[in-house]
């Protein structure tokens, strides 16, 4: 029987908390593996945390200075050979629909044709990533493993809302990240894909802590309710505006950008209602996209919203950022601002969109120096490949 199918079937039948135990046993039986371990990226995308029944008993590994971290970011698996024993260690990314969750490390005996096993092992990592995503509904094991430190209650609420760190189809790829990861409260991103459209929203709820998280939860829930009812972009904004105003009566509101991409043409509808701003990178040139300023959602009763339009071309990169990215000051009291963000986009133009948000936050950290961010900050990046896909073929 096909060993790949046997291992995949074992993963599907495994208890949610026992996926790695089943995977390790199957790798030993069918691939002669000596050992295997799974590490998941932490919420801050800075370290890889070992998945184990007792959390935080093993030292985390840095994403930007370890073979496992290189495997998480690189397009190909990392293969290392121990000169003393000849044993081969393969580090492979574990992903679900383009969202890289962590790294599976498999130790194989000396003399193994590791290159010949890579396609099967890569397939198993995709199966494992899918099962982890499903298992998250039923166990806290993988959520605990992602924590380098404790989340605030507000951050717990926000991360529960998010769709993931990244997503990929042949027409586009996108990635997003929030900081400070363990105490974020009001910023949020969301996306949804159908056969015809990609819908993306970036939301910045006013206030701090749990109050900001509650406000953003209400706004995101209302937007999803309107989207799932089949309403257009302007009506999604209007329904959310009504829901927020009905509860807060104008005392609290959310700044929001809503975009809907038509996958067949690259035509984009946008409603810009507040502070999140959009940038377009085309042919190595970076431009701030300016749209009509509309009122934040929930500020006044029965606000009317209208959509504007632009078109993206294959090779375009679109970036959205909240005010927490622009406002941090350097030691010389200079804000990060538009110019520094544009420089960061240019400097990181060769990175895939899943890695761009973290790269922008690293540049922001260099600008402001030590210490935590004083406000939530969010970066979302979309690369548009077009209906023919990145390689020019459907």
mmCIF file of C-alpha atoms in Angstrom:
data_model
loop_
_atom_site.group_PDB
_atom_site.id
_atom_site.type_symbol
_atom_site.label_atom_id
_atom_site.label_comp_id
_atom_site.label_asym_id
_atom_site.label_seq_id
_atom_site.Cartn_x
_atom_site.Cartn_y
_atom_site.Cartn_z
ATOM 1 C CA UNK A 1 0.000 0.000 0.000
ATOM 2 C CA UNK A 2 1.139 3.581 -0.744
ATOM 3 C CA UNK A 3 2.969 4.696 2.417
ATOM 4 C CA UNK A 4 2.038 8.331 1.884
ATOM 5 C CA UNK A 5 -1.658 7.383 1.879
ATOM 6 C CA UNK A 6 -1.150 5.279 5.021
ATOM 7 C CA UNK A 7 0.444 8.155 6.941
ATOM 8 C CA UNK A 8 -2.146 10.633 5.689
ATOM 9 C CA UNK A 9 -4.952 8.310 6.794
ATOM 10 C CA UNK A 10 -3.317 7.925 10.212
ATOM 11 C CA UNK A 11 -3.215 11.706 10.636
ATOM 12 C CA UNK A 12 -6.897 12.041 9.763
ATOM 13 C CA UNK A 13 -7.800 9.358 12.321
ATOM 14 C CA UNK A 14 -5.587 10.770 15.101
ATOM 15 C CA UNK A 15 -6.986 12.474 18.184
ATOM 16 C CA UNK A 16 -6.579 16.274 17.907
ATOM 17 C CA UNK A 17 -3.930 16.415 20.648
ATOM 18 C CA UNK A 18 -2.014 13.373 19.317
ATOM 19 C CA UNK A 19 -1.203 14.466 15.759
ATOM 20 C CA UNK A 20 2.543 14.703 16.329
ATOM 21 C CA UNK A 21 2.708 11.385 18.206
ATOM 22 C CA UNK A 22 0.970 9.689 15.275
ATOM 23 C CA UNK A 23 3.129 11.502 12.718
ATOM 24 C CA UNK A 24 6.369 10.554 14.486
ATOM 25 C CA UNK A 25 5.372 6.899 14.759
ATOM 26 C CA UNK A 26 4.306 6.779 11.115
ATOM 27 C CA UNK A 27 7.558 8.412 9.963
ATOM 28 C CA UNK A 28 9.539 5.829 11.905
ATOM 29 C CA UNK A 29 7.581 2.888 10.521
ATOM 30 C CA UNK A 30 7.284 3.947 6.883
ATOM 31 C CA UNK A 31 10.267 6.262 6.299
ATOM 32 C CA UNK A 32 12.797 4.795 8.769
ATOM 33 C CA UNK A 33 12.990 8.144 10.558
ATOM 34 C CA UNK A 34 15.115 8.265 13.689
ATOM 35 C CA UNK A 35 13.174 11.125 15.250
ATOM 36 C CA UNK A 36 10.857 14.016 14.404
ATOM 37 C CA UNK A 37 9.687 17.222 16.058
ATOM 38 C CA UNK A 38 7.200 19.949 15.258
ATOM 39 C CA UNK A 39 7.704 23.623 16.059
ATOM 40 C CA UNK A 40 5.076 26.310 15.477
ATOM 41 C CA UNK A 41 5.739 30.003 14.849
ATOM 42 C CA UNK A 42 4.803 32.144 17.833
ATOM 43 C CA UNK A 43 2.259 34.948 17.571
ATOM 44 C CA UNK A 44 4.999 37.534 17.176
ATOM 45 C CA UNK A 45 6.635 35.568 14.308
ATOM 46 C CA UNK A 46 9.970 35.754 16.138
ATOM 47 C CA UNK A 47 10.466 32.234 17.490
ATOM 48 C CA UNK A 48 9.600 28.607 16.814
ATOM 49 C CA UNK A 49 8.005 26.867 19.793
ATOM 50 C CA UNK A 50 8.183 23.101 20.259
ATOM 51 C CA UNK A 51 4.801 21.346 20.351
ATOM 52 C CA UNK A 52 4.848 19.353 23.589
ATOM 53 C CA UNK A 53 2.316 18.336 26.219
ATOM 54 C CA UNK A 54 4.012 20.471 28.900
ATOM 55 C CA UNK A 55 4.462 23.961 27.387
ATOM 56 C CA UNK A 56 7.661 26.000 27.534
ATOM 57 C CA UNK A 57 9.917 23.210 28.823
ATOM 58 C CA UNK A 58 12.098 23.403 25.697
ATOM 59 C CA UNK A 59 13.944 26.515 24.571
ATOM 60 C CA UNK A 60 12.391 28.235 21.536
ATOM 61 C CA UNK A 61 14.433 28.749 18.386
ATOM 62 C CA UNK A 62 14.746 32.154 16.697
ATOM 63 C CA UNK A 63 13.078 32.362 13.304
ATOM 64 C CA UNK A 64 15.808 34.614 11.887
ATOM 65 C CA UNK A 65 18.836 32.699 13.127
ATOM 66 C CA UNK A 66 18.229 28.945 12.922
ATOM 67 C CA UNK A 67 17.971 26.244 10.214
ATOM 68 C CA UNK A 68 14.342 25.689 11.194
ATOM 69 C CA UNK A 69 13.612 29.379 10.816
ATOM 70 C CA UNK A 70 15.269 29.391 7.415
ATOM 71 C CA UNK A 71 13.019 26.498 6.365
ATOM 72 C CA UNK A 72 9.964 28.480 7.485
ATOM 73 C CA UNK A 73 10.914 31.388 5.202
ATOM 74 C CA UNK A 74 12.693 29.694 2.287
ATOM 75 C CA UNK A 75 11.004 28.324 -0.864
ATOM 76 C CA UNK A 76 12.795 24.958 -0.470
ATOM 77 C CA UNK A 77 13.290 22.603 2.527
ATOM 78 C CA UNK A 78 16.577 22.804 4.436
ATOM 79 C CA UNK A 79 18.621 19.577 4.408
ATOM 80 C CA UNK A 80 21.605 19.156 6.781
ATOM 81 C CA UNK A 81 24.015 16.234 7.188
ATOM 82 C CA UNK A 82 25.796 15.419 10.442
ATOM 83 C CA UNK A 83 29.445 14.894 9.506
ATOM 84 C CA UNK A 84 30.105 12.664 12.510
ATOM 85 C CA UNK A 85 27.184 10.227 12.183
ATOM 86 C CA UNK A 86 26.036 10.786 8.602
ATOM 87 C CA UNK A 87 22.475 11.304 9.816
ATOM 88 C CA UNK A 88 20.380 13.620 7.648
ATOM 89 C CA UNK A 89 17.997 16.191 9.143
ATOM 90 C CA UNK A 90 15.304 17.653 6.919
ATOM 91 C CA UNK A 91 13.475 20.823 7.997
ATOM 92 C CA UNK A 92 10.214 21.388 6.088
ATOM 93 C CA UNK A 93 7.566 24.108 6.419
ATOM 94 C CA UNK A 94 4.166 23.007 7.703
ATOM 95 C CA UNK A 95 1.480 25.011 5.940
ATOM 96 C CA UNK A 96 -2.249 25.224 5.292
ATOM 97 C CA UNK A 97 -3.302 26.898 2.025
ATOM 98 C CA UNK A 98 -0.153 28.978 1.897
ATOM 99 C CA UNK A 99 -0.167 29.946 5.586
ATOM 100 C CA UNK A 100 3.116 28.665 7.063
ATOM 101 C CA UNK A 101 2.329 27.513 10.578
ATOM 102 C CA UNK A 102 5.680 26.047 11.593
ATOM 103 C CA UNK A 103 8.395 23.530 10.748
ATOM 104 C CA UNK A 104 8.588 19.740 10.857
ATOM 105 C CA UNK A 105 12.122 18.428 11.448
ATOM 106 C CA UNK A 106 12.759 14.794 10.481
ATOM 107 C CA UNK A 107 16.012 12.974 11.315
ATOM 108 C CA UNK A 108 16.872 10.203 8.847
ATOM 109 C CA UNK A 109 19.646 7.596 9.138
ATOM 110 C CA UNK A 110 22.922 8.011 7.242
ATOM 111 C CA UNK A 111 22.819 6.953 3.625
ATOM 112 C CA UNK A 112 19.179 7.939 3.144
ATOM 113 C CA UNK A 113 18.259 9.490 -0.193
ATOM 114 C CA UNK A 114 16.751 12.576 1.411
ATOM 115 C CA UNK A 115 16.267 14.354 -1.915
ATOM 116 C CA UNK A 116 14.105 11.497 -3.161
ATOM 117 C CA UNK A 117 11.905 11.694 -0.057
ATOM 118 C CA UNK A 118 11.342 15.451 -0.145
ATOM 119 C CA UNK A 119 8.188 15.445 -2.320
ATOM 120 C CA UNK A 120 6.447 12.917 -0.062
ATOM 121 C CA UNK A 121 7.589 14.631 3.125
ATOM 122 C CA UNK A 122 6.420 17.982 1.773
ATOM 123 C CA UNK A 123 3.021 16.458 1.058
ATOM 124 C CA UNK A 124 2.852 15.066 4.571
ATOM 125 C CA UNK A 125 3.629 18.517 5.956
ATOM 126 C CA UNK A 126 0.671 19.932 4.043
ATOM 127 C CA UNK A 127 -1.550 17.160 5.426
ATOM 128 C CA UNK A 128 -0.232 17.857 8.934
ATOM 129 C CA UNK A 129 -0.858 21.595 8.526
ATOM 130 C CA UNK A 130 -4.438 20.916 7.453
ATOM 131 C CA UNK A 131 -5.047 18.618 10.421
ATOM 132 C CA UNK A 132 -3.571 21.141 12.876
ATOM 133 C CA UNK A 133 -5.903 23.813 11.510
ATOM 134 C CA UNK A 134 -8.890 21.511 12.011
ATOM 135 C CA UNK A 135 -7.668 20.308 15.428
ATOM 136 C CA UNK A 136 -7.456 23.914 16.708
ATOM 137 C CA UNK A 137 -11.241 23.749 17.123
ATOM 138 C CA UNK A 138 -10.997 20.897 19.607
ATOM 139 C CA UNK A 139 -7.758 21.294 21.588
ATOM 140 C CA UNK A 140 -5.676 24.107 23.081
ATOM 141 C CA UNK A 141 -2.383 22.260 22.496
ATOM 142 C CA UNK A 142 -1.358 24.123 19.345
ATOM 143 C CA UNK A 143 -2.628 27.483 20.587
ATOM 144 C CA UNK A 144 -0.510 27.063 23.736
ATOM 145 C CA UNK A 145 2.530 26.082 21.693
ATOM 146 C CA UNK A 146 2.370 29.334 19.720
ATOM 147 C CA UNK A 147 2.770 31.477 22.861
ATOM 148 C CA UNK A 148 6.191 32.762 23.758
ATOM 149 C CA UNK A 149 4.511 34.588 26.643
ATOM 150 C CA UNK A 150 0.994 35.104 27.913
ATOM 151 C CA UNK A 151 -1.569 36.931 25.774
ATOM 152 C CA UNK A 152 -3.691 39.696 27.253
ATOM 153 C CA UNK A 153 -7.443 39.060 27.209
ATOM 154 C CA UNK A 154 -7.848 41.662 24.462
ATOM 155 C CA UNK A 155 -5.160 39.984 22.335
ATOM 156 C CA UNK A 156 -6.829 36.593 22.882
ATOM 157 C CA UNK A 157 -10.042 38.066 21.489
ATOM 158 C CA UNK A 158 -8.282 39.610 18.497
ATOM 159 C CA UNK A 159 -6.257 36.555 17.459
ATOM 160 C CA UNK A 160 -9.395 34.430 17.698
ATOM 161 C CA UNK A 161 -10.948 36.660 15.026
ATOM 162 C CA UNK A 162 -8.089 36.490 12.517
ATOM 163 C CA UNK A 163 -8.143 34.187 9.459
ATOM 164 C CA UNK A 164 -4.382 33.404 9.594
ATOM 165 C CA UNK A 165 -1.052 35.037 8.769
ATOM 166 C CA UNK A 166 -1.104 34.424 5.016
ATOM 167 C CA UNK A 167 -3.036 32.888 2.131
ATOM 168 C CA UNK A 168 -2.230 32.017 -1.472
ATOM 169 C CA UNK A 169 -4.065 31.252 -4.707
ATOM 170 C CA UNK A 170 -2.772 31.342 -8.247
ATOM 171 C CA UNK A 171 -4.259 34.850 -8.792
ATOM 172 C CA UNK A 172 -2.733 36.406 -5.650
ATOM 173 C CA UNK A 173 -0.862 35.892 -2.391
ATOM 174 C CA UNK A 174 -1.233 37.878 0.803
ATOM 175 C CA UNK A 175 0.222 38.163 4.284
ATOM 176 C CA UNK A 176 -0.533 40.222 7.388
ATOM 177 C CA UNK A 177 0.742 40.791 10.901
ATOM 178 C CA UNK A 178 -0.215 42.637 14.093
ATOM 179 C CA UNK A 179 1.980 44.239 16.744
ATOM 180 C CA UNK A 180 2.350 44.220 19.672
ATOM 181 C CA UNK A 181 1.383 40.600 19.114
ATOM 182 C CA UNK A 182 0.754 39.694 22.765
ATOM 183 C CA UNK A 183 -1.183 42.804 23.780
ATOM 184 C CA UNK A 184 -2.919 43.988 20.620
ATOM 185 C CA UNK A 185 -6.478 45.196 21.105
ATOM 186 C CA UNK A 186 -8.164 47.313 18.399
ATOM 187 C CA UNK A 187 -6.526 46.505 15.048
ATOM 188 C CA UNK A 188 -7.783 43.642 12.923
ATOM 189 C CA UNK A 189 -7.569 42.210 9.411
ATOM 190 C CA UNK A 190 -9.886 39.821 7.621
ATOM 191 C CA UNK A 191 -10.225 38.229 4.192
ATOM 192 C CA UNK A 192 -12.536 35.929 2.299
ATOM 193 C CA UNK A 193 -12.261 34.335 -1.153
ATOM 194 C CA UNK A 194 -15.018 33.152 -3.493
ATOM 195 C CA UNK A 195 -14.891 31.936 -7.074
ATOM 196 C CA UNK A 196 -15.148 35.531 -8.309
ATOM 197 C CA UNK A 197 -13.762 37.805 -5.593
ATOM 198 C CA UNK A 198 -11.172 38.385 -2.885
ATOM 199 C CA UNK A 199 -12.507 40.620 -0.111
ATOM 200 C CA UNK A 200 -10.019 42.204 2.320
ATOM 201 C CA UNK A 201 -10.729 44.417 5.316
ATOM 202 C CA UNK A 202 -8.450 46.271 7.720
ATOM 203 C CA UNK A 203 -10.094 47.634 10.867
ATOM 204 C CA UNK A 204 -8.818 49.945 13.610
ATOM 205 C CA UNK A 205 -11.159 50.178 16.593
ATOM 206 C CA UNK A 206 -10.679 53.227 18.802
ATOM 207 C CA UNK A 207 -9.632 52.876 22.424
ATOM 208 C CA UNK A 208 -7.452 50.433 24.285
ATOM 209 C CA UNK A 209 -7.570 47.005 25.875
ATOM 210 C CA UNK A 210 -10.733 44.950 26.132
ATOM 211 C CA UNK A 211 -12.995 47.885 25.208
ATOM 212 C CA UNK A 212 -11.215 48.273 21.858
ATOM 213 C CA UNK A 213 -11.308 44.517 21.294
ATOM 214 C CA UNK A 214 -15.054 44.403 21.980
ATOM 215 C CA UNK A 215 -15.643 47.262 19.543
ATOM 216 C CA UNK A 216 -13.580 45.580 16.827
ATOM 217 C CA UNK A 217 -15.299 42.232 17.440
ATOM 218 C CA UNK A 218 -18.671 43.895 16.882
ATOM 219 C CA UNK A 219 -17.479 45.613 13.698
ATOM 220 C CA UNK A 220 -15.848 42.512 12.206
ATOM 221 C CA UNK A 221 -18.906 40.400 13.072
ATOM 222 C CA UNK A 222 -21.199 42.907 11.376
ATOM 223 C CA UNK A 223 -18.996 43.079 8.252
ATOM 224 C CA UNK A 224 -18.904 39.301 7.988
ATOM 225 C CA UNK A 225 -22.670 39.140 8.472
ATOM 226 C CA UNK A 226 -23.215 41.622 5.640
ATOM 227 C CA UNK A 227 -20.666 39.947 3.350
ATOM 228 C CA UNK A 228 -22.146 36.490 3.929
ATOM 229 C CA UNK A 229 -25.599 37.874 3.150
ATOM 230 C CA UNK A 230 -24.287 38.789 -0.321
ATOM 231 C CA UNK A 231 -24.320 42.566 0.158
ATOM 232 C CA UNK A 232 -22.044 44.831 -1.856
ATOM 233 C CA UNK A 233 -19.045 46.616 -0.379
ATOM 234 C CA UNK A 234 -20.804 49.930 0.322
ATOM 235 C CA UNK A 235 -23.701 48.115 1.987
ATOM 236 C CA UNK A 236 -21.255 46.107 4.097
ATOM 237 C CA UNK A 237 -19.846 49.386 5.368
ATOM 238 C CA UNK A 238 -23.327 50.839 5.940
ATOM 239 C CA UNK A 239 -24.615 47.823 7.871
ATOM 240 C CA UNK A 240 -21.497 47.820 10.066
ATOM 241 C CA UNK A 241 -21.876 51.561 10.606
ATOM 242 C CA UNK A 242 -25.454 51.003 11.797
ATOM 243 C CA UNK A 243 -24.485 48.137 14.100
ATOM 244 C CA UNK A 244 -21.690 50.107 15.767
ATOM 245 C CA UNK A 245 -23.766 53.284 16.098
ATOM 246 C CA UNK A 246 -26.743 51.382 17.524
ATOM 247 C CA UNK A 247 -24.548 50.076 20.343
ATOM 248 C CA UNK A 248 -22.217 53.018 21.035
ATOM 249 C CA UNK A 249 -24.355 55.966 19.854
ATOM 250 C CA UNK A 250 -21.334 57.715 18.342
ATOM 251 C CA UNK A 251 -19.131 57.459 21.455
ATOM 252 C CA UNK A 252 -16.911 54.872 19.774
ATOM 253 C CA UNK A 253 -16.192 54.098 16.132
ATOM 254 C CA UNK A 254 -13.899 52.089 13.870
ATOM 255 C CA UNK A 255 -11.665 53.254 11.024
ATOM 256 C CA UNK A 256 -11.857 50.757 8.180
ATOM 257 C CA UNK A 257 -10.682 50.014 4.665
ATOM 258 C CA UNK A 258 -12.719 47.499 2.658
ATOM 259 C CA UNK A 259 -11.501 46.157 -0.707
ATOM 260 C CA UNK A 260 -12.963 43.682 -3.141
ATOM 261 C CA UNK A 261 -10.813 42.334 -5.993
ATOM 262 C CA UNK A 262 -12.460 40.872 -9.075
ATOM 263 C CA UNK A 263 -10.270 37.847 -9.709
ATOM 264 C CA UNK A 264 -10.930 37.702 -13.457
ATOM 265 C CA UNK A 265 -9.987 41.317 -14.224
ATOM 266 C CA UNK A 266 -8.037 42.888 -11.337
ATOM 267 C CA UNK A 267 -10.741 45.529 -10.913
ATOM 268 C CA UNK A 268 -10.796 46.676 -7.261
ATOM 269 C CA UNK A 269 -13.613 48.315 -5.328
ATOM 270 C CA UNK A 270 -12.617 50.220 -2.194
ATOM 271 C CA UNK A 271 -14.342 51.986 0.670
ATOM 272 C CA UNK A 272 -11.901 53.998 2.768
ATOM 273 C CA UNK A 273 -13.528 55.015 6.025
ATOM 274 C CA UNK A 274 -10.846 56.321 8.354
ATOM 275 C CA UNK A 275 -7.135 56.080 8.986
ATOM 276 C CA UNK A 276 -5.865 52.822 7.392
ATOM 277 C CA UNK A 277 -4.120 53.802 4.147
ATOM 278 C CA UNK A 278 -3.194 51.967 0.958
ATOM 279 C CA UNK A 279 0.089 51.901 -0.973
ATOM 280 C CA UNK A 280 0.715 50.566 -4.471
ATOM 281 C CA UNK A 281 4.111 49.203 -5.589
ATOM 282 C CA UNK A 282 4.325 48.992 -9.381
ATOM 283 C CA UNK A 283 7.477 48.717 -11.497
ATOM 284 C CA UNK A 284 9.713 49.498 -8.490
ATOM 285 C CA UNK A 285 7.767 52.723 -7.831
ATOM 286 C CA UNK A 286 5.836 53.226 -4.579
ATOM 287 C CA UNK A 287 2.746 55.475 -4.497
ATOM 288 C CA UNK A 288 0.295 56.354 -1.745
ATOM 289 C CA UNK A 289 -3.219 55.732 -3.091
ATOM 290 C CA UNK A 290 -5.511 58.620 -2.217
ATOM 291 C CA UNK A 291 -9.280 58.176 -2.045
ATOM 292 C CA UNK A 292 -12.197 60.300 -0.890
ATOM 293 C CA UNK A 293 -12.190 60.499 2.909
ATOM 294 C CA UNK A 294 -15.360 58.954 4.327
ATOM 295 C CA UNK A 295 -16.458 58.900 7.956
ATOM 296 C CA UNK A 296 -15.339 56.066 10.241
ATOM 297 C CA UNK A 297 -17.993 53.428 10.884
ATOM 298 C CA UNK A 298 -20.330 54.190 13.789
ATOM 299 C CA UNK A 299 -19.490 57.895 14.154
ATOM 300 C CA UNK A 300 -22.934 59.109 13.016
ATOM 301 C CA UNK A 301 -26.285 57.502 12.333
ATOM 302 C CA UNK A 302 -27.144 56.311 8.805
ATOM 303 C CA UNK A 303 -23.935 57.448 7.094
ATOM 304 C CA UNK A 304 -23.962 56.852 3.346
ATOM 305 C CA UNK A 305 -20.883 55.116 1.894
ATOM 306 C CA UNK A 306 -19.775 54.911 -1.730
ATOM 307 C CA UNK A 307 -17.222 52.739 -3.469
ATOM 308 C CA UNK A 308 -14.322 53.911 -5.589
ATOM 309 C CA UNK A 309 -12.457 51.871 -8.184
ATOM 310 C CA UNK A 310 -8.950 51.186 -9.434
ATOM 311 C CA UNK A 311 -7.291 48.314 -11.258
ATOM 312 C CA UNK A 312 -4.288 46.218 -10.281
ATOM 313 C CA UNK A 313 -1.930 44.725 -12.854
ATOM 314 C CA UNK A 314 0.054 41.468 -12.689
ATOM 315 C CA UNK A 315 3.174 42.155 -10.637
ATOM 316 C CA UNK A 316 1.535 44.837 -8.475
ATOM 317 C CA UNK A 317 1.945 44.870 -4.708
ATOM 318 C CA UNK A 318 -0.673 46.532 -2.505
ATOM 319 C CA UNK A 319 0.057 47.340 1.139
ATOM 320 C CA UNK A 320 -2.311 48.528 3.871
ATOM 321 C CA UNK A 321 -1.128 49.935 7.213
ATOM 322 C CA UNK A 322 -2.866 51.411 10.254
ATOM 323 C CA UNK A 323 -1.799 54.611 12.029
ATOM 324 C CA UNK A 324 0.246 52.642 14.565
ATOM 325 C CA UNK A 325 2.798 52.111 11.790
ATOM 326 C CA UNK A 326 3.109 55.789 10.824
ATOM 327 C CA UNK A 327 3.146 57.453 14.256
ATOM 328 C CA UNK A 328 6.031 55.890 16.296
ATOM 329 C CA UNK A 329 8.817 58.395 16.892
ATOM 330 C CA UNK A 330 12.552 57.949 16.614
ATOM 331 C CA UNK A 331 14.923 59.154 19.325
ATOM 332 C CA UNK A 332 15.106 62.386 17.353
ATOM 333 C CA UNK A 333 11.288 62.686 17.646
ATOM 334 C CA UNK A 334 10.728 61.975 13.934
ATOM 335 C CA UNK A 335 7.693 59.823 13.048
ATOM 336 C CA UNK A 336 8.171 56.710 10.932
ATOM 337 C CA UNK A 337 5.742 58.300 8.482
ATOM 338 C CA UNK A 338 5.185 57.941 4.767
ATOM 339 C CA UNK A 339 8.792 58.273 3.637
ATOM 340 C CA UNK A 340 10.186 55.554 5.916
ATOM 341 C CA UNK A 341 7.359 53.192 5.003
ATOM 342 C CA UNK A 342 7.966 53.793 1.290
ATOM 343 C CA UNK A 343 11.688 53.071 1.812
ATOM 344 C CA UNK A 344 10.838 49.873 3.663
ATOM 345 C CA UNK A 345 8.569 48.728 0.841
ATOM 346 C CA UNK A 346 11.293 49.370 -1.705
ATOM 347 C CA UNK A 347 13.984 47.645 0.351
ATOM 348 C CA UNK A 348 11.802 44.549 0.879
ATOM 349 C CA UNK A 349 10.332 44.354 -2.615
ATOM 350 C CA UNK A 350 11.865 40.920 -3.332
ATOM 351 C CA UNK A 351 10.344 39.248 -0.263
ATOM 352 C CA UNK A 352 7.136 37.228 -0.663
ATOM 353 C CA UNK A 353 4.033 38.983 0.740
ATOM 354 C CA UNK A 354 3.875 36.611 3.711
ATOM 355 C CA UNK A 355 7.226 38.028 4.925
ATOM 356 C CA UNK A 356 6.727 41.712 4.072
ATOM 357 C CA UNK A 357 4.698 42.675 7.195
ATOM 358 C CA UNK A 358 7.341 41.290 9.572
ATOM 359 C CA UNK A 359 10.073 43.023 7.540
ATOM 360 C CA UNK A 360 8.256 46.374 7.842
ATOM 361 C CA UNK A 361 7.939 45.872 11.600
ATOM 362 C CA UNK A 362 11.674 45.145 11.849
ATOM 363 C CA UNK A 363 12.390 48.418 10.044
ATOM 364 C CA UNK A 364 9.950 50.164 12.374
ATOM 365 C CA UNK A 365 11.760 48.689 15.396
ATOM 366 C CA UNK A 366 15.090 50.015 14.110
ATOM 367 C CA UNK A 367 13.510 53.447 13.665
ATOM 368 C CA UNK A 368 11.978 53.747 17.134
ATOM 369 C CA UNK A 369 14.594 51.864 19.171
ATOM 370 C CA UNK A 370 13.913 49.745 22.251
ATOM 371 C CA UNK A 371 10.586 49.462 24.029
ATOM 372 C CA UNK A 372 7.073 48.300 23.110
ATOM 373 C CA UNK A 373 4.797 50.033 20.640
ATOM 374 C CA UNK A 374 2.478 52.538 22.286
ATOM 375 C CA UNK A 375 -0.370 51.740 19.900
ATOM 376 C CA UNK A 376 -1.570 48.793 17.856
ATOM 377 C CA UNK A 377 -0.013 48.536 14.411
ATOM 378 C CA UNK A 378 -1.043 46.397 11.452
ATOM 379 C CA UNK A 379 0.477 45.710 8.034
ATOM 380 C CA UNK A 380 -1.238 43.715 5.275
ATOM 381 C CA UNK A 381 0.378 42.984 1.899
ATOM 382 C CA UNK A 382 -1.270 41.650 -1.291
ATOM 383 C CA UNK A 383 0.675 40.552 -4.369
ATOM 384 C CA UNK A 384 -1.456 40.410 -7.495
ATOM 385 C CA UNK A 385 -0.498 37.816 -10.146
ATOM 386 C CA UNK A 386 -3.621 38.033 -12.308
ATOM 387 C CA UNK A 387 -5.998 35.350 -13.608
ATOM 388 C CA UNK A 388 -3.139 33.572 -15.406
ATOM 389 C CA UNK A 389 -1.224 33.219 -12.139
ATOM 390 C CA UNK A 390 2.353 34.008 -11.269
ATOM 391 C CA UNK A 391 3.865 31.846 -14.011
ATOM 392 C CA UNK A 392 1.535 33.091 -16.728
ATOM 393 C CA UNK A 393 -0.514 29.895 -16.934
ATOM 394 C CA UNK A 394 -3.903 29.063 -15.434
#
